[in-house]
Amino acid sequence: AIQAEPQVPIFPKLDSELPSCSYWSDFLFYLYNNHSVLAMCCSHPYHPFSRSERWIVFFCSISLSFLLTAIQVFMDRYLPSIFSGTYTMVTVPVIMLLWENSLHFCSTCDHMCSSVLIKLRLHDTESPHGFVSTVIINILRLMGKVMLWMAVANSIVFVALGVVFIHLAKSHHVVEHFYRTWMYNQISANTWSVLYMLGYFVAITV
């Protein structure tokens, strides 16, 4: 008989099917399966959020950071230097975190709904409730895929707008300045993402 592939829970600490080795190993498992960069290579192969989808999310993420950095380089001519530091350390990480979380939801909304239905014992396919829940999950899965590809289309627009802002900057050193700032923004966003996940993991496991 063909066995179905097991689905890995998003928070293994809260699921009895995956025993905990230690608190920090659980956090690393959570980090490897949810961080936008680490998860592209380190996520569990049976996680409902596939690695191919994570590469799509990564493209969407860097496209948004490209636009945000282009806006920053453009505005540097008009605003004091303190704006640049605040923008890199606060504005960019917050916007990118919201963007990545929305993309993550698009890719896993059907799985989240399935988990809720299982807890409510409405997943039995032989009952009327089970049939309805199956239809709902399939609709959510389709909607999630559509929204994810819509995000890809938006990301292409982000890149185009970023190029426009770079040309509007009209600085002799804009290219060198842009790539350095873009790197700083990516490092800042990914670092704050780890700290956010640590705080969230501690909150849900207390």
PDB file of C-alpha atoms in Angstrom:
ATOM      1  CA  ALA A   1       0.000   0.000   0.000  1.00  0.00           C
ATOM      2  CA  ILE A   2       1.170   3.515  -0.765  1.00  0.00           C
ATOM      3  CA  GLN A   3       1.728   5.546   2.349  1.00  0.00           C
ATOM      4  CA  ALA A   4       0.943   9.242   2.342  1.00  0.00           C
ATOM      5  CA  GLU A   5       3.803  11.613   3.009  1.00  0.00           C
ATOM      6  CA  PRO A   6       3.703  12.893   6.581  1.00  0.00           C
ATOM      7  CA  GLN A   7       2.955  16.551   7.122  1.00  0.00           C
ATOM      8  CA  VAL A   8       5.328  18.320   9.467  1.00  0.00           C
ATOM      9  CA  PRO A   9       3.681  20.630  12.000  1.00  0.00           C
ATOM     10  CA  ILE A  10       4.776  24.253  11.909  1.00  0.00           C
ATOM     11  CA  PHE A  11       5.363  24.264  15.682  1.00  0.00           C
ATOM     12  CA  PRO A  12       6.775  20.831  16.586  1.00  0.00           C
ATOM     13  CA  LYS A  13       6.889  21.693  20.303  1.00  0.00           C
ATOM     14  CA  LEU A  14       3.092  21.716  20.342  1.00  0.00           C
ATOM     15  CA  ASP A  15       2.615  18.425  18.477  1.00  0.00           C
ATOM     16  CA  SER A  16       2.941  15.053  20.163  1.00  0.00           C
ATOM     17  CA  GLU A  17       3.792  13.319  16.871  1.00  0.00           C
ATOM     18  CA  LEU A  18       7.213  14.975  16.795  1.00  0.00           C
ATOM     19  CA  PRO A  19       8.896  14.601  20.201  1.00  0.00           C
ATOM     20  CA  SER A  20      11.013  17.481  21.404  1.00  0.00           C
ATOM     21  CA  CYS A  21      14.759  16.948  21.741  1.00  0.00           C
ATOM     22  CA  SER A  22      15.392  20.289  23.431  1.00  0.00           C
ATOM     23  CA  TYR A  23      13.923  23.768  23.509  1.00  0.00           C
ATOM     24  CA  TRP A  24      16.606  25.267  21.272  1.00  0.00           C
ATOM     25  CA  SER A  25      16.567  22.396  18.802  1.00  0.00           C
ATOM     26  CA  ASP A  26      12.831  23.031  18.445  1.00  0.00           C
ATOM     27  CA  PHE A  27      13.537  26.704  17.801  1.00  0.00           C
ATOM     28  CA  LEU A  28      16.147  25.845  15.167  1.00  0.00           C
ATOM     29  CA  PHE A  29      13.637  23.510  13.514  1.00  0.00           C
ATOM     30  CA  TYR A  30      11.097  26.333  13.489  1.00  0.00           C
ATOM     31  CA  LEU A  31      13.685  28.802  12.171  1.00  0.00           C
ATOM     32  CA  TYR A  32      14.862  26.474   9.397  1.00  0.00           C
ATOM     33  CA  ASN A  33      11.270  26.025   8.248  1.00  0.00           C
ATOM     34  CA  ASN A  34      10.144  29.653   8.409  1.00  0.00           C
ATOM     35  CA  HIS A  35      13.080  32.009   7.764  1.00  0.00           C
ATOM     36  CA  SER A  36      12.887  33.322   4.202  1.00  0.00           C
ATOM     37  CA  VAL A  37      16.570  32.619   3.435  1.00  0.00           C
ATOM     38  CA  LEU A  38      17.418  29.587   5.578  1.00  0.00           C
ATOM     39  CA  ALA A  39      14.248  27.719   4.626  1.00  0.00           C
ATOM     40  CA  MET A  40      15.165  27.657   0.935  1.00  0.00           C
ATOM     41  CA  CYS A  41      17.792  25.010   1.695  1.00  0.00           C
ATOM     42  CA  CYS A  42      17.122  23.834   5.261  1.00  0.00           C
ATOM     43  CA  SER A  43      13.345  23.333   5.379  1.00  0.00           C
ATOM     44  CA  HIS A  44      11.960  19.856   5.969  1.00  0.00           C
ATOM     45  CA  PRO A  45      11.130  18.087   2.650  1.00  0.00           C
ATOM     46  CA  TYR A  46       7.634  17.199   3.925  1.00  0.00           C
ATOM     47  CA  HIS A  47       6.772  20.694   5.110  1.00  0.00           C
ATOM     48  CA  PRO A  48       3.558  21.946   3.421  1.00  0.00           C
ATOM     49  CA  PHE A  49       5.438  25.076   2.278  1.00  0.00           C
ATOM     50  CA  SER A  50       7.582  23.587  -0.518  1.00  0.00           C
ATOM     51  CA  ARG A  51      11.122  24.726  -1.269  1.00  0.00           C
ATOM     52  CA  SER A  52      10.140  25.807  -4.778  1.00  0.00           C
ATOM     53  CA  GLU A  53       7.528  28.113  -3.262  1.00  0.00           C
ATOM     54  CA  ARG A  54      10.161  29.452  -0.877  1.00  0.00           C
ATOM     55  CA  TRP A  55      12.352  30.430  -3.819  1.00  0.00           C
ATOM     56  CA  ILE A  56       9.366  32.299  -5.240  1.00  0.00           C
ATOM     57  CA  VAL A  57       8.900  34.077  -1.912  1.00  0.00           C
ATOM     58  CA  PHE A  58      12.610  34.928  -1.840  1.00  0.00           C
ATOM     59  CA  PHE A  59      12.335  36.506  -5.293  1.00  0.00           C
ATOM     60  CA  CYS A  60       9.334  38.517  -4.111  1.00  0.00           C
ATOM     61  CA  SER A  61      11.255  39.536  -0.990  1.00  0.00           C
ATOM     62  CA  ILE A  62      14.360  40.818  -2.761  1.00  0.00           C
ATOM     63  CA  SER A  63      12.178  42.569  -5.337  1.00  0.00           C
ATOM     64  CA  LEU A  64      10.475  44.555  -2.597  1.00  0.00           C
ATOM     65  CA  SER A  65      13.782  45.338  -0.897  1.00  0.00           C
ATOM     66  CA  PHE A  66      15.100  46.468  -4.307  1.00  0.00           C
ATOM     67  CA  LEU A  67      12.254  48.978  -4.571  1.00  0.00           C
ATOM     68  CA  LEU A  68      12.606  50.135  -0.960  1.00  0.00           C
ATOM     69  CA  THR A  69      16.340  50.654  -1.435  1.00  0.00           C
ATOM     70  CA  ALA A  70      15.807  52.577  -4.670  1.00  0.00           C
ATOM     71  CA  ILE A  71      13.357  54.873  -2.856  1.00  0.00           C
ATOM     72  CA  GLN A  72      15.898  55.309  -0.066  1.00  0.00           C
ATOM     73  CA  VAL A  73      18.687  56.258  -2.488  1.00  0.00           C
ATOM     74  CA  PHE A  74      16.338  58.689  -4.219  1.00  0.00           C
ATOM     75  CA  MET A  75      15.259  60.315  -0.940  1.00  0.00           C
ATOM     76  CA  ASP A  76      18.821  60.626   0.392  1.00  0.00           C
ATOM     77  CA  ARG A  77      19.172  63.825  -1.578  1.00  0.00           C
ATOM     78  CA  TYR A  78      16.351  65.505   0.324  1.00  0.00           C
ATOM     79  CA  LEU A  79      16.403  64.066   3.849  1.00  0.00           C
ATOM     80  CA  PRO A  80      19.052  64.127   6.631  1.00  0.00           C
ATOM     81  CA  SER A  81      21.355  61.148   7.175  1.00  0.00           C
ATOM     82  CA  ILE A  82      19.439  60.006  10.279  1.00  0.00           C
ATOM     83  CA  PHE A  83      16.577  59.059   7.964  1.00  0.00           C
ATOM     84  CA  SER A  84      18.774  56.504   6.196  1.00  0.00           C
ATOM     85  CA  GLY A  85      19.679  54.688   9.433  1.00  0.00           C
ATOM     86  CA  THR A  86      16.083  54.607  10.669  1.00  0.00           C
ATOM     87  CA  TYR A  87      14.888  53.467   7.264  1.00  0.00           C
ATOM     88  CA  THR A  88      17.390  50.585   7.169  1.00  0.00           C
ATOM     89  CA  MET A  89      16.949  49.458  10.780  1.00  0.00           C
ATOM     90  CA  VAL A  90      13.181  49.908  11.181  1.00  0.00           C
ATOM     91  CA  THR A  91      11.173  50.701   8.054  1.00  0.00           C
ATOM     92  CA  VAL A  92      12.605  48.117   5.660  1.00  0.00           C
ATOM     93  CA  PRO A  93      12.531  45.165   8.140  1.00  0.00           C
ATOM     94  CA  VAL A  94       8.929  45.906   9.181  1.00  0.00           C
ATOM     95  CA  ILE A  95       7.625  46.212   5.617  1.00  0.00           C
ATOM     96  CA  MET A  96       9.495  43.113   4.442  1.00  0.00           C
ATOM     97  CA  LEU A  97       8.332  41.088   7.448  1.00  0.00           C
ATOM     98  CA  LEU A  98       4.700  41.944   6.715  1.00  0.00           C
ATOM     99  CA  TRP A  99       5.216  41.121   3.030  1.00  0.00           C
ATOM    100  CA  GLU A 100       6.899  37.772   3.706  1.00  0.00           C
ATOM    101  CA  ASN A 101       4.284  36.768   6.292  1.00  0.00           C
ATOM    102  CA  SER A 102       1.504  37.465   3.807  1.00  0.00           C
ATOM    103  CA  LEU A 103       3.285  35.326   1.192  1.00  0.00           C
ATOM    104  CA  HIS A 104       3.793  32.572   3.759  1.00  0.00           C
ATOM    105  CA  PHE A 105       0.064  32.654   4.502  1.00  0.00           C
ATOM    106  CA  CYS A 106      -0.753  32.340   0.793  1.00  0.00           C
ATOM    107  CA  SER A 107       1.326  29.172   0.570  1.00  0.00           C
ATOM    108  CA  THR A 108       0.041  27.496   3.748  1.00  0.00           C
ATOM    109  CA  CYS A 109      -3.530  28.765   4.232  1.00  0.00           C
ATOM    110  CA  ASP A 110      -5.023  25.415   3.180  1.00  0.00           C
ATOM    111  CA  HIS A 111      -2.759  23.554   5.620  1.00  0.00           C
ATOM    112  CA  MET A 112      -3.669  25.918   8.453  1.00  0.00           C
ATOM    113  CA  CYS A 113      -7.356  25.464   7.704  1.00  0.00           C
ATOM    114  CA  SER A 114      -6.908  21.690   7.627  1.00  0.00           C
ATOM    115  CA  SER A 115      -5.241  21.770  11.047  1.00  0.00           C
ATOM    116  CA  VAL A 116      -8.152  23.737  12.505  1.00  0.00           C
ATOM    117  CA  LEU A 117     -10.700  21.340  11.006  1.00  0.00           C
ATOM    118  CA  ILE A 118      -8.819  18.364  12.426  1.00  0.00           C
ATOM    119  CA  LYS A 119      -8.899  19.916  15.893  1.00  0.00           C
ATOM    120  CA  LEU A 120     -12.636  20.527  15.496  1.00  0.00           C
ATOM    121  CA  ARG A 121     -13.063  16.930  14.224  1.00  0.00           C
ATOM    122  CA  LEU A 122     -14.670  18.118  10.987  1.00  0.00           C
ATOM    123  CA  HIS A 123     -12.214  16.362   8.668  1.00  0.00           C
ATOM    124  CA  ASP A 124     -13.986  13.012   8.287  1.00  0.00           C
ATOM    125  CA  THR A 125     -14.479  12.714   4.531  1.00  0.00           C
ATOM    126  CA  GLU A 126     -17.375  10.252   4.978  1.00  0.00           C
ATOM    127  CA  SER A 127     -19.524  12.821   6.768  1.00  0.00           C
ATOM    128  CA  PRO A 128     -21.222  15.892   5.248  1.00  0.00           C
ATOM    129  CA  HIS A 129     -18.977  18.125   7.334  1.00  0.00           C
ATOM    130  CA  GLY A 130     -15.933  16.325   5.961  1.00  0.00           C
ATOM    131  CA  PHE A 131     -17.043  16.825   2.361  1.00  0.00           C
ATOM    132  CA  VAL A 132     -17.588  20.544   2.947  1.00  0.00           C
ATOM    133  CA  SER A 133     -14.224  20.892   4.696  1.00  0.00           C
ATOM    134  CA  THR A 134     -12.485  19.149   1.768  1.00  0.00           C
ATOM    135  CA  VAL A 135     -14.080  21.574  -0.682  1.00  0.00           C
ATOM    136  CA  ILE A 136     -13.039  24.536   1.484  1.00  0.00           C
ATOM    137  CA  ILE A 137      -9.448  23.285   1.702  1.00  0.00           C
ATOM    138  CA  ASN A 138      -9.242  22.799  -2.072  1.00  0.00           C
ATOM    139  CA  ILE A 139     -10.601  26.295  -2.683  1.00  0.00           C
ATOM    140  CA  LEU A 140      -8.106  27.788  -0.230  1.00  0.00           C
ATOM    141  CA  ARG A 141      -5.270  25.868  -1.882  1.00  0.00           C
ATOM    142  CA  LEU A 142      -6.240  27.258  -5.290  1.00  0.00           C
ATOM    143  CA  MET A 143      -6.659  30.788  -3.940  1.00  0.00           C
ATOM    144  CA  GLY A 144      -3.288  30.573  -2.201  1.00  0.00           C
ATOM    145  CA  LYS A 145      -1.518  29.586  -5.417  1.00  0.00           C
ATOM    146  CA  VAL A 146      -3.245  32.345  -7.366  1.00  0.00           C
ATOM    147  CA  MET A 147      -2.320  34.973  -4.758  1.00  0.00           C
ATOM    148  CA  LEU A 148       1.282  33.750  -4.742  1.00  0.00           C
ATOM    149  CA  TRP A 149       1.609  34.203  -8.503  1.00  0.00           C
ATOM    150  CA  MET A 150      -0.105  37.579  -8.238  1.00  0.00           C
ATOM    151  CA  ALA A 151       2.642  38.484  -5.772  1.00  0.00           C
ATOM    152  CA  VAL A 152       5.213  37.474  -8.401  1.00  0.00           C
ATOM    153  CA  ALA A 153       3.571  39.834 -10.883  1.00  0.00           C
ATOM    154  CA  ASN A 154       3.658  42.607  -8.270  1.00  0.00           C
ATOM    155  CA  SER A 155       7.333  41.874  -7.657  1.00  0.00           C
ATOM    156  CA  ILE A 156       8.124  42.443 -11.317  1.00  0.00           C
ATOM    157  CA  VAL A 157       6.400  45.822 -10.988  1.00  0.00           C
ATOM    158  CA  PHE A 158       8.512  46.502  -7.865  1.00  0.00           C
ATOM    159  CA  VAL A 159      11.701  45.944  -9.867  1.00  0.00           C
ATOM    160  CA  ALA A 160      10.514  48.216 -12.675  1.00  0.00           C
ATOM    161  CA  LEU A 161       9.617  50.980 -10.217  1.00  0.00           C
ATOM    162  CA  GLY A 162      12.969  50.533  -8.491  1.00  0.00           C
ATOM    163  CA  VAL A 163      14.806  51.078 -11.762  1.00  0.00           C
ATOM    164  CA  VAL A 164      12.785  54.269 -12.302  1.00  0.00           C
ATOM    165  CA  PHE A 165      13.737  55.638  -8.858  1.00  0.00           C
ATOM    166  CA  ILE A 166      17.415  54.808  -9.449  1.00  0.00           C
ATOM    167  CA  HIS A 167      17.387  56.778 -12.697  1.00  0.00           C
ATOM    168  CA  LEU A 168      15.588  59.648 -10.992  1.00  0.00           C
ATOM    169  CA  ALA A 169      18.344  59.827  -8.364  1.00  0.00           C
ATOM    170  CA  LYS A 170      20.772  61.151 -11.035  1.00  0.00           C
ATOM    171  CA  SER A 171      23.860  60.687  -8.857  1.00  0.00           C
ATOM    172  CA  HIS A 172      27.321  59.805 -10.162  1.00  0.00           C
ATOM    173  CA  HIS A 173      27.791  57.281  -7.358  1.00  0.00           C
ATOM    174  CA  VAL A 174      24.231  55.982  -7.281  1.00  0.00           C
ATOM    175  CA  VAL A 175      25.107  52.479  -8.529  1.00  0.00           C
ATOM    176  CA  GLU A 176      27.825  51.837  -5.949  1.00  0.00           C
ATOM    177  CA  HIS A 177      25.767  53.487  -3.208  1.00  0.00           C
ATOM    178  CA  PHE A 178      22.660  51.553  -4.192  1.00  0.00           C
ATOM    179  CA  TYR A 179      24.166  48.061  -4.038  1.00  0.00           C
ATOM    180  CA  ARG A 180      25.855  48.769  -0.700  1.00  0.00           C
ATOM    181  CA  THR A 181      22.602  50.096   0.762  1.00  0.00           C
ATOM    182  CA  TRP A 182      20.664  47.172  -0.675  1.00  0.00           C
ATOM    183  CA  MET A 183      23.038  44.750   1.040  1.00  0.00           C
ATOM    184  CA  TYR A 184      22.643  46.588   4.365  1.00  0.00           C
ATOM    185  CA  ASN A 185      18.865  46.500   4.039  1.00  0.00           C
ATOM    186  CA  GLN A 186      18.872  42.759   3.339  1.00  0.00           C
ATOM    187  CA  ILE A 187      21.136  42.039   6.313  1.00  0.00           C
ATOM    188  CA  SER A 188      18.997  44.214   8.579  1.00  0.00           C
ATOM    189  CA  ALA A 189      15.732  42.597   7.456  1.00  0.00           C
ATOM    190  CA  ASN A 190      17.042  39.034   7.802  1.00  0.00           C
ATOM    191  CA  THR A 191      18.569  39.740  11.231  1.00  0.00           C
ATOM    192  CA  TRP A 192      15.364  41.269  12.582  1.00  0.00           C
ATOM    193  CA  SER A 193      13.456  38.347  11.095  1.00  0.00           C
ATOM    194  CA  VAL A 194      15.456  35.926  13.286  1.00  0.00           C
ATOM    195  CA  LEU A 195      14.802  38.048  16.384  1.00  0.00           C
ATOM    196  CA  TYR A 196      11.095  38.272  15.571  1.00  0.00           C
ATOM    197  CA  MET A 197      10.867  34.493  15.148  1.00  0.00           C
ATOM    198  CA  LEU A 198      12.698  33.936  18.425  1.00  0.00           C
ATOM    199  CA  GLY A 199      10.254  36.197  20.266  1.00  0.00           C
ATOM    200  CA  TYR A 200       7.254  34.609  18.581  1.00  0.00           C
ATOM    201  CA  PHE A 201       8.495  31.079  19.294  1.00  0.00           C
ATOM    202  CA  VAL A 202       9.054  31.916  22.963  1.00  0.00           C
ATOM    203  CA  ALA A 203       5.553  33.409  23.158  1.00  0.00           C
ATOM    204  CA  ILE A 204       3.791  30.349  21.713  1.00  0.00           C
ATOM    205  CA  THR A 205       5.762  27.811  23.746  1.00  0.00           C
ATOM    206  CA  VAL A 206       5.529  29.412  27.192  1.00  0.00           C
TER     207      VAL A 206
END
